PDB file of C-alpha atoms and ligand atoms in Angstrom:
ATOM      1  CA  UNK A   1      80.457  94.579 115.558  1.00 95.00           C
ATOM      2  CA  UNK A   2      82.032  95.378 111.932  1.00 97.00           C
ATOM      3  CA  UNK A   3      85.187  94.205 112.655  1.00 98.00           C
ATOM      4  CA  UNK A   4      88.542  94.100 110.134  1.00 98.00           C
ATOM      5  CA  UNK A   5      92.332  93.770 110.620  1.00 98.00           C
ATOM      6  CA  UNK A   6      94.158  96.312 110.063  1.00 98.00           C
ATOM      7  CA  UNK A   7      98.051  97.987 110.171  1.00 98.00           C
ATOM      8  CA  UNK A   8      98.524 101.739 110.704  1.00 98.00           C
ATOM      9  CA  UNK A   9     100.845 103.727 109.852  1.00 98.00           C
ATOM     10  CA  UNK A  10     103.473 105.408 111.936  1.00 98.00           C
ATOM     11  CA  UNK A  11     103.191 108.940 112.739  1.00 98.00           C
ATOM     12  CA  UNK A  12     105.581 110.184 110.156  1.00 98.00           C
ATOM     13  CA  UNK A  13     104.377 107.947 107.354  1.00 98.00           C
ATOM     14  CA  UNK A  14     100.464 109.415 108.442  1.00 98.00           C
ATOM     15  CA  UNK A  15     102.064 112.815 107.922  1.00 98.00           C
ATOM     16  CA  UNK A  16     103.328 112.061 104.501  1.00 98.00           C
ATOM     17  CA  UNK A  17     100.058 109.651 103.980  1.00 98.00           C
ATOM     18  CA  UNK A  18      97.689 112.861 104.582  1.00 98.00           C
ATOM     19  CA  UNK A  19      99.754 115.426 102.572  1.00 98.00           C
ATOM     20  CA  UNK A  20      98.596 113.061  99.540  1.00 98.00           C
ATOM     21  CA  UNK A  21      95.586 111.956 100.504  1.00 98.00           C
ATOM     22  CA  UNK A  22      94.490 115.682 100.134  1.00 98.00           C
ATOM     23  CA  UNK A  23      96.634 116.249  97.153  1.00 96.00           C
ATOM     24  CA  UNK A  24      95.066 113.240  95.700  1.00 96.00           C
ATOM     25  CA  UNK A  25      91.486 113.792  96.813  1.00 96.00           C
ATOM     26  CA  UNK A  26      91.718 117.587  95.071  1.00 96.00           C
ATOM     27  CA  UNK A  27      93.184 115.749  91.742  1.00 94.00           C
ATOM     28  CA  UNK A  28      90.327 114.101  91.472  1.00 94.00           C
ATOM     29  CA  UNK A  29      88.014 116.000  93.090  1.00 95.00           C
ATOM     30  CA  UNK A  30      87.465 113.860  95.181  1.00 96.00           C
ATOM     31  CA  UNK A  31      87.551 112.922  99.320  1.00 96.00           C
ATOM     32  CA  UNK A  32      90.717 112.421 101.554  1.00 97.00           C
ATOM     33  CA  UNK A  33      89.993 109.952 104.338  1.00 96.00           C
ATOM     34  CA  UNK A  34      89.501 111.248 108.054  1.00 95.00           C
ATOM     35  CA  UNK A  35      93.321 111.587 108.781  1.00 95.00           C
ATOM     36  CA  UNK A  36      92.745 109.306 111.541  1.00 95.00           C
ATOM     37  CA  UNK A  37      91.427 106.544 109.570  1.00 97.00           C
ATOM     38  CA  UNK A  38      94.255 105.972 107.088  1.00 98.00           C
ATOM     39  CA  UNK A  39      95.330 102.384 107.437  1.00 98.00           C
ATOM     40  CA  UNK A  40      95.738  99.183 105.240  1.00 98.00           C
ATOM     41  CA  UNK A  41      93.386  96.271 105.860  1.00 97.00           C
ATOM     42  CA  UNK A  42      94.438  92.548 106.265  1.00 97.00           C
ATOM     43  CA  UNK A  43      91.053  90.821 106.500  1.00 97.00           C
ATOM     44  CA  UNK A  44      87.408  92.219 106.589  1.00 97.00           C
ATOM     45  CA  UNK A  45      85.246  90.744 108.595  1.00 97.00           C
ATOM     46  CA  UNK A  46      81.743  92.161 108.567  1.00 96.00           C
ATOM     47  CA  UNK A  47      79.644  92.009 110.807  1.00 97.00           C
ATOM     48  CA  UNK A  48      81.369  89.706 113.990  1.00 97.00           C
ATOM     49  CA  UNK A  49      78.692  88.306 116.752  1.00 97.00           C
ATOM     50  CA  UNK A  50      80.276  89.357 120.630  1.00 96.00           C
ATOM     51  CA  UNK A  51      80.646  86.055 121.363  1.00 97.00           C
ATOM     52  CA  UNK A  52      83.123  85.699 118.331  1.00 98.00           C
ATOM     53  CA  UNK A  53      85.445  88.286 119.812  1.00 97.00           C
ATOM     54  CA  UNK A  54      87.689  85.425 121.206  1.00 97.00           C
ATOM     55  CA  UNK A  55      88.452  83.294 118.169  1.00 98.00           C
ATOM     56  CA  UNK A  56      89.597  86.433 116.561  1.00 98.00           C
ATOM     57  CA  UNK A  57      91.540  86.909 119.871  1.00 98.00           C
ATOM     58  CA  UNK A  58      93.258  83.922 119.679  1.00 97.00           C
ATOM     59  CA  UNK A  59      93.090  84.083 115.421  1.00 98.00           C
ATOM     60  CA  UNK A  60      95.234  87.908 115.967  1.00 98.00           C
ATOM     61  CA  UNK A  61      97.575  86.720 118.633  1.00 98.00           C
ATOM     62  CA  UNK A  62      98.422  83.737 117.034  1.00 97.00           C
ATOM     63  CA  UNK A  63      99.304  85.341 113.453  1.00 98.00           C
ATOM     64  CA  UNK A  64     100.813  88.154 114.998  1.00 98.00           C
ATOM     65  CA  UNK A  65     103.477  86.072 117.062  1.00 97.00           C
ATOM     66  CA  UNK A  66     104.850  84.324 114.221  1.00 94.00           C
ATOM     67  CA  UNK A  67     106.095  87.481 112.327  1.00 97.00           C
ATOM     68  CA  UNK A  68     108.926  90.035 113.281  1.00 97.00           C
ATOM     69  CA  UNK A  69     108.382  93.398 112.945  1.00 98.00           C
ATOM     70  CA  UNK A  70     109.203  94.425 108.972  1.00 98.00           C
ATOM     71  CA  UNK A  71     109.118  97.402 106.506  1.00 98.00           C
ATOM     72  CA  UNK A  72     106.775  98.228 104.545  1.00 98.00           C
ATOM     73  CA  UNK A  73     106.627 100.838 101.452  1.00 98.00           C
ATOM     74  CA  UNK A  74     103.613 101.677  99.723  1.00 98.00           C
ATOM     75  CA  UNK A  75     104.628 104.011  96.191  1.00 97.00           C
ATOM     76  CA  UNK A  76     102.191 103.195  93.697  1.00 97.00           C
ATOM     77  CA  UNK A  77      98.485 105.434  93.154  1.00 96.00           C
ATOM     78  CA  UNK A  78      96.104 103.237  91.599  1.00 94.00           C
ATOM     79  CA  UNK A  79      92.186 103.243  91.344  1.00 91.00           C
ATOM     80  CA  UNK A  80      88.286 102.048  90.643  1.00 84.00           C
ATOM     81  CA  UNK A  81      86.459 102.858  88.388  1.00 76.00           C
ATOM     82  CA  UNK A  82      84.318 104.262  91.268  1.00 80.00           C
ATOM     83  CA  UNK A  83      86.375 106.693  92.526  1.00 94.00           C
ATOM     84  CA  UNK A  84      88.414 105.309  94.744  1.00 96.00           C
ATOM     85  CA  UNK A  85      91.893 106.093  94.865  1.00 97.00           C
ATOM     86  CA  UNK A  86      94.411 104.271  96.782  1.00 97.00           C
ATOM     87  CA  UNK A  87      98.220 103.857  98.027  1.00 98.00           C
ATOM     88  CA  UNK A  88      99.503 100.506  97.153  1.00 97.00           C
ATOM     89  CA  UNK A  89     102.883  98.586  96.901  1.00 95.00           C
ATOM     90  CA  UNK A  90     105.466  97.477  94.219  1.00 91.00           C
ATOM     91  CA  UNK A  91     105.988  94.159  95.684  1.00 91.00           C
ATOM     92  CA  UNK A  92     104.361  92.705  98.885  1.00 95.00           C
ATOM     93  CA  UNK A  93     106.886  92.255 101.691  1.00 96.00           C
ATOM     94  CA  UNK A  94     107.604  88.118 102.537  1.00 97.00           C
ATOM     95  CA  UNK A  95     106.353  89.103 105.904  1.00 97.00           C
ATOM     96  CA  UNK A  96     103.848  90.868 104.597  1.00 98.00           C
ATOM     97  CA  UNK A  97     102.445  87.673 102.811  1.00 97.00           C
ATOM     98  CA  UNK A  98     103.182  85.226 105.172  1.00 97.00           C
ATOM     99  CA  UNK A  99     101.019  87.684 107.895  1.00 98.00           C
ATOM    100  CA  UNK A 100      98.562  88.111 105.805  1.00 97.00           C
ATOM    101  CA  UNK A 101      98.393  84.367 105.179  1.00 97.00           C
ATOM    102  CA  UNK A 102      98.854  83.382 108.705  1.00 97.00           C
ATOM    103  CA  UNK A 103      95.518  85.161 109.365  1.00 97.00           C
ATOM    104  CA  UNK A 104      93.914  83.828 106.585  1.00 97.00           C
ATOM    105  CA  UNK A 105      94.526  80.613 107.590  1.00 97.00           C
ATOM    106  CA  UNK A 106      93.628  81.300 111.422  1.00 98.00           C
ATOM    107  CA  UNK A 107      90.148  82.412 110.140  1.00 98.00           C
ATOM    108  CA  UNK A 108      89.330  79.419 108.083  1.00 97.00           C
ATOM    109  CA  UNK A 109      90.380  77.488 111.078  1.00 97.00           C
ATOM    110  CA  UNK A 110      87.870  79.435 113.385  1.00 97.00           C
ATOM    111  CA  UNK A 111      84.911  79.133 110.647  1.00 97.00           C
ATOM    112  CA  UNK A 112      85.185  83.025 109.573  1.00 97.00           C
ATOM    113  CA  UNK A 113      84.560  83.368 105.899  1.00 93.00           C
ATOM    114  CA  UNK A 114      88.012  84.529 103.836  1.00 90.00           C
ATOM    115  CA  UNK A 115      88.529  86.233 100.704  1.00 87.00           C
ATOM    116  CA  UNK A 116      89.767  84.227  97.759  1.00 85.00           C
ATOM    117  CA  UNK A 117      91.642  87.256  95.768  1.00 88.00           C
ATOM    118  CA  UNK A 118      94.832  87.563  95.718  1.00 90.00           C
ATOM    119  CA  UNK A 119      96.453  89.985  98.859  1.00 94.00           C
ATOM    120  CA  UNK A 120      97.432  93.341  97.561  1.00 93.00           C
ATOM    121  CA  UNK A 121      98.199  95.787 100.164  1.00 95.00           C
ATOM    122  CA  UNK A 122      96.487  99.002  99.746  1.00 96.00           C
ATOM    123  CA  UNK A 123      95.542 102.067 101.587  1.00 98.00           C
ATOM    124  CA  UNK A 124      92.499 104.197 100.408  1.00 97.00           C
ATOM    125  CA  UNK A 125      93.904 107.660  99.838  1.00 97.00           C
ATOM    126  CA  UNK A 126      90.491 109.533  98.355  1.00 97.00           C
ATOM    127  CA  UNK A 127      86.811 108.565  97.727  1.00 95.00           C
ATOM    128  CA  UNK A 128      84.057 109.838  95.626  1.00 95.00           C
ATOM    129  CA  UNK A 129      86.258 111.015  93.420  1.00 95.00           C
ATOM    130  CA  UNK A 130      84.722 112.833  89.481  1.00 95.00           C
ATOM    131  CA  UNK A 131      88.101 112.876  87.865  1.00 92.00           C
ATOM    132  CA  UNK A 132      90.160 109.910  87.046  1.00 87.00           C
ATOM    133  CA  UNK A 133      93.018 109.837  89.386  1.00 85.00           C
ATOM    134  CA  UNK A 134      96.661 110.069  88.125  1.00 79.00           C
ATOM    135  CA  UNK A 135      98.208 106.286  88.433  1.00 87.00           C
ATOM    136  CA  UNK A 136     101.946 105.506  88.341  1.00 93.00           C
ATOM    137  CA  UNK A 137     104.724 106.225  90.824  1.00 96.00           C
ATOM    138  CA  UNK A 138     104.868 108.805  93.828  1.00 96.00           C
ATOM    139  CA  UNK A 139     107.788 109.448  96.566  1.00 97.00           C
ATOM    140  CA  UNK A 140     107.624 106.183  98.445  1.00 98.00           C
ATOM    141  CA  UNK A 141     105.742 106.246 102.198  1.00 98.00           C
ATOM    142  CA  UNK A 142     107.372 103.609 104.635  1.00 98.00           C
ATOM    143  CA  UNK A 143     106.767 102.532 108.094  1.00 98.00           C
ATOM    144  CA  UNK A 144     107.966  99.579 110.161  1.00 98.00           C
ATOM    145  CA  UNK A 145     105.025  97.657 110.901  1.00 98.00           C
ATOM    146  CA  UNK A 146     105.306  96.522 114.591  1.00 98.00           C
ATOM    147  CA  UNK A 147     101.748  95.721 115.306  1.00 98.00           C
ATOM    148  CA  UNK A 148      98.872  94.164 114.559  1.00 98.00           C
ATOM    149  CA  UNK A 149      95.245  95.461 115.401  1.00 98.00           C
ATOM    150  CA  UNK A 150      91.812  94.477 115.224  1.00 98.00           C
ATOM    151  CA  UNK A 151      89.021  97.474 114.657  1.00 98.00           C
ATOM    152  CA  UNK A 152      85.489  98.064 114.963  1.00 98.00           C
ATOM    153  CA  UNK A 153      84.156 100.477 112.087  1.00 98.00           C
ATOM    154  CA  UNK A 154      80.888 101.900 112.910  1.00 97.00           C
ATOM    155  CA  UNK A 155      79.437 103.150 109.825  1.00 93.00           C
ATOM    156  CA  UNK A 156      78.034 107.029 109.874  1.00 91.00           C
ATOM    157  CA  UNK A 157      77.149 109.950 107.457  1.00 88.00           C
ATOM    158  CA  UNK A 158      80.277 111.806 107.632  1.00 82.00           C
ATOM    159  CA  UNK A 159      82.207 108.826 107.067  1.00 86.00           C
ATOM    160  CA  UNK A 160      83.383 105.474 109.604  1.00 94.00           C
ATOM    161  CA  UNK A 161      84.922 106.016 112.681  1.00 96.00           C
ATOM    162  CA  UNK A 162      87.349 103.690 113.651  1.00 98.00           C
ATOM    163  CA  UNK A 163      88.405 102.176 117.450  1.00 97.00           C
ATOM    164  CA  UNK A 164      91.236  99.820 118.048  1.00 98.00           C
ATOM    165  CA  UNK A 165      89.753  96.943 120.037  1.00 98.00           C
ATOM    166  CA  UNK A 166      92.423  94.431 120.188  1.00 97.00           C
ATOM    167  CA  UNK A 167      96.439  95.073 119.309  1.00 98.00           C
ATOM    168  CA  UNK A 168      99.581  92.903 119.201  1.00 98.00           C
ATOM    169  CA  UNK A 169     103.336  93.168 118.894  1.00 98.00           C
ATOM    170  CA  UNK A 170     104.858  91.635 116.149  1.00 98.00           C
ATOM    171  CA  UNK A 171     106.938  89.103 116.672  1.00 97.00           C
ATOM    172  CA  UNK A 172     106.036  88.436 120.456  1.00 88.00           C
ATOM    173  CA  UNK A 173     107.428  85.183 122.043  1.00 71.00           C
ATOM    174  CA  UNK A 174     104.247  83.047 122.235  1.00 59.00           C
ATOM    175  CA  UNK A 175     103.261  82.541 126.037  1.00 56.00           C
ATOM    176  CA  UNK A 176     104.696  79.043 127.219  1.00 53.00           C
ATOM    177  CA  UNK A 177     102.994  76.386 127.775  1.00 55.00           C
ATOM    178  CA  UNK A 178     103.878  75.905 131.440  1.00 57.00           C
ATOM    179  CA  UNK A 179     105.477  78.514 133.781  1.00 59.00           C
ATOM    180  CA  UNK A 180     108.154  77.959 135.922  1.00 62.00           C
ATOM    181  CA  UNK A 181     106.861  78.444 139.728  1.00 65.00           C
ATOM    182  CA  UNK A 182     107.739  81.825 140.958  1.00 67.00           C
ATOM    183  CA  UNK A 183     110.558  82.018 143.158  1.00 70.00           C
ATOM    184  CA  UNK A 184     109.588  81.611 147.178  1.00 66.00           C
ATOM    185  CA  UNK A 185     109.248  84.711 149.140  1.00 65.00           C
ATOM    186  CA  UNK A 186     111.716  84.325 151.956  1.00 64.00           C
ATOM    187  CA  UNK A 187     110.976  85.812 155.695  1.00 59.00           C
ATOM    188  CA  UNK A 188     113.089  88.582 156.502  1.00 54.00           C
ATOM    189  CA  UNK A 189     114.115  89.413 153.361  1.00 47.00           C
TER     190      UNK A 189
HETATM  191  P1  LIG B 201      83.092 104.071 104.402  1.00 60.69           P
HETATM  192  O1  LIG B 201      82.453 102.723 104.198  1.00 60.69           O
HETATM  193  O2  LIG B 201      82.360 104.944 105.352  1.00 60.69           O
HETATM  194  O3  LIG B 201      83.462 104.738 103.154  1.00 60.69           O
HETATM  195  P2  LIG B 201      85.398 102.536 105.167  1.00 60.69           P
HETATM  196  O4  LIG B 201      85.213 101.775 103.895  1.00 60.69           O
HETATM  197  O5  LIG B 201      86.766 102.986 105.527  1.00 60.69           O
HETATM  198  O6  LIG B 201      84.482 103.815 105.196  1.00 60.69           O
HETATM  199  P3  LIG B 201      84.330 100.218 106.361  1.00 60.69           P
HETATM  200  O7  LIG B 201      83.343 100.074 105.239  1.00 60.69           O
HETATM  201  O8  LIG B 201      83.868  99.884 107.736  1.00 60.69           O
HETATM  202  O9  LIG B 201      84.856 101.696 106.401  1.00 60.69           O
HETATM  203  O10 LIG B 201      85.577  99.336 105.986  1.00 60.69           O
HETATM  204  C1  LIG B 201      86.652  99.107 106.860  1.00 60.69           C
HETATM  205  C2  LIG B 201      87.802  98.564 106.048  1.00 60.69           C
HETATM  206  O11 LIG B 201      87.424  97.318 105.444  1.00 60.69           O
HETATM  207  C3  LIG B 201      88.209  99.449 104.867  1.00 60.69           C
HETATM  208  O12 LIG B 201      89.599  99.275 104.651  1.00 60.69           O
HETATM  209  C4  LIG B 201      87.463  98.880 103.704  1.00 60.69           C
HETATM  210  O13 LIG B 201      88.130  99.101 102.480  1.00 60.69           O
HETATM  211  C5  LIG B 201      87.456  97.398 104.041  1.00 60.69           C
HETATM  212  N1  LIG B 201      86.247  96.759 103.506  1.00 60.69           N
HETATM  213  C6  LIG B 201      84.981  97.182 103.669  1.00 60.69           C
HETATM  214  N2  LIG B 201      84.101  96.355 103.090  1.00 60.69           N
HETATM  215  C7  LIG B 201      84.837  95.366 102.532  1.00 60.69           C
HETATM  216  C8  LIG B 201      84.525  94.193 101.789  1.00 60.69           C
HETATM  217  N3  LIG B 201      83.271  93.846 101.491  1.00 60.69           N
HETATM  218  N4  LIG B 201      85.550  93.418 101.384  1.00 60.69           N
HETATM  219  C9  LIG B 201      86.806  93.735 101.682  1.00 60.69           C
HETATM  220  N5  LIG B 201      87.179  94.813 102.382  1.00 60.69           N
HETATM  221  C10 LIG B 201      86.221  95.624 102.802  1.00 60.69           C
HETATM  222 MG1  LIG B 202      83.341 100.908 103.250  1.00 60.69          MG
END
């Protein structure tokens, strides 16, 4: 499985997110994204054994729990040299960071190889692109980010297609460790 973390967008931000993928991708001559498979990535993963699917089970719950739900705003075009343009952030929300982090550190603790850069959010807006994209400033695009989700890529000639495998709620309130028993069914009741 070729497995990475991602966040999507909401439906609105998509909306705005495809109106400038395309204008982006004609700018430059370049590729918009399957409008389905605009998102920002956490971690990449590779290629994940089956029997791995677990740790990053527990890895995603775990990192997911600890963080409320926050906004995010992405405003800033930016680029490779290999024609990639993408959609990234002023700043990188606190939350942001410190989900980003919590997963980082969840890997390591599970054996999964990390990445050493430094975290900047970014969402890939065009590919294959002849022209030099225009960098600087566009109309902001902001979502809440309220989940978490782990997807499977499977690599094919008209591009990746993406399917959400695993997803959790920001913020959730960690399972306890012991349940109370539940209450007693009564007769006649
Ligand atoms: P395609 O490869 O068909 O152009 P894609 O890059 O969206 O599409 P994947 O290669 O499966 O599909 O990548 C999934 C996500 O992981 C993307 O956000 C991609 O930028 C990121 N990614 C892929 N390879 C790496 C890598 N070696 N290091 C970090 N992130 C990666
Ligand atoms: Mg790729």
């Amino acid at each position: 499985h070729r497995l990475f973390f991602a966040l999507w967008p909401d439906a609105p931000a998509r909306a705005a997110l495809v109106r400038l993928a395309h204008e982006i991708a004609h700018h430059g001559h370049g590729k918009a994204p399957r409008e389905d498979n605009l998102h920002v990535t956490l971690a990449f993963l590779g290629a994940v054994a089956a029997d791995r699917l677990g740790a990053l089970e527990r890895v995603g719950r775990a990192a997911a729990a600890c963080i409320a739900p926050f906004g995010l705003s992405l405003e800033r075009i930016g680029g490779t040299g290999f024609g990639i343009a993408w959609l990234s952030s002023d700043g990188v929300p606190t939350s942001l960071a410190e989900l980003h982090a919590a997963l980082a550190a969840g890997l390591a603790r599970e054996g999964f190889p990390t990445e050493r850069r430094m975290f900047r959010p970014h969402l890939t807006l065009a590919r294959h692109c002849a022209r030099a994209v225009h960098r600087g400033a566009v109309e902001p695009v902001r979502w809440t980010v309220e989940r978490l989700t782990l997807v499977e890529s499977t690599l094919a000639p008209g591009g990746s297609r993406y399917r959400n495998l695993v997803e959790w709620p920001l913020g959730a309130t960690p399972e306890p460790a012991s349940r109370p028993p539940p209450p007693t069914p009564r007769a006649g009741v």
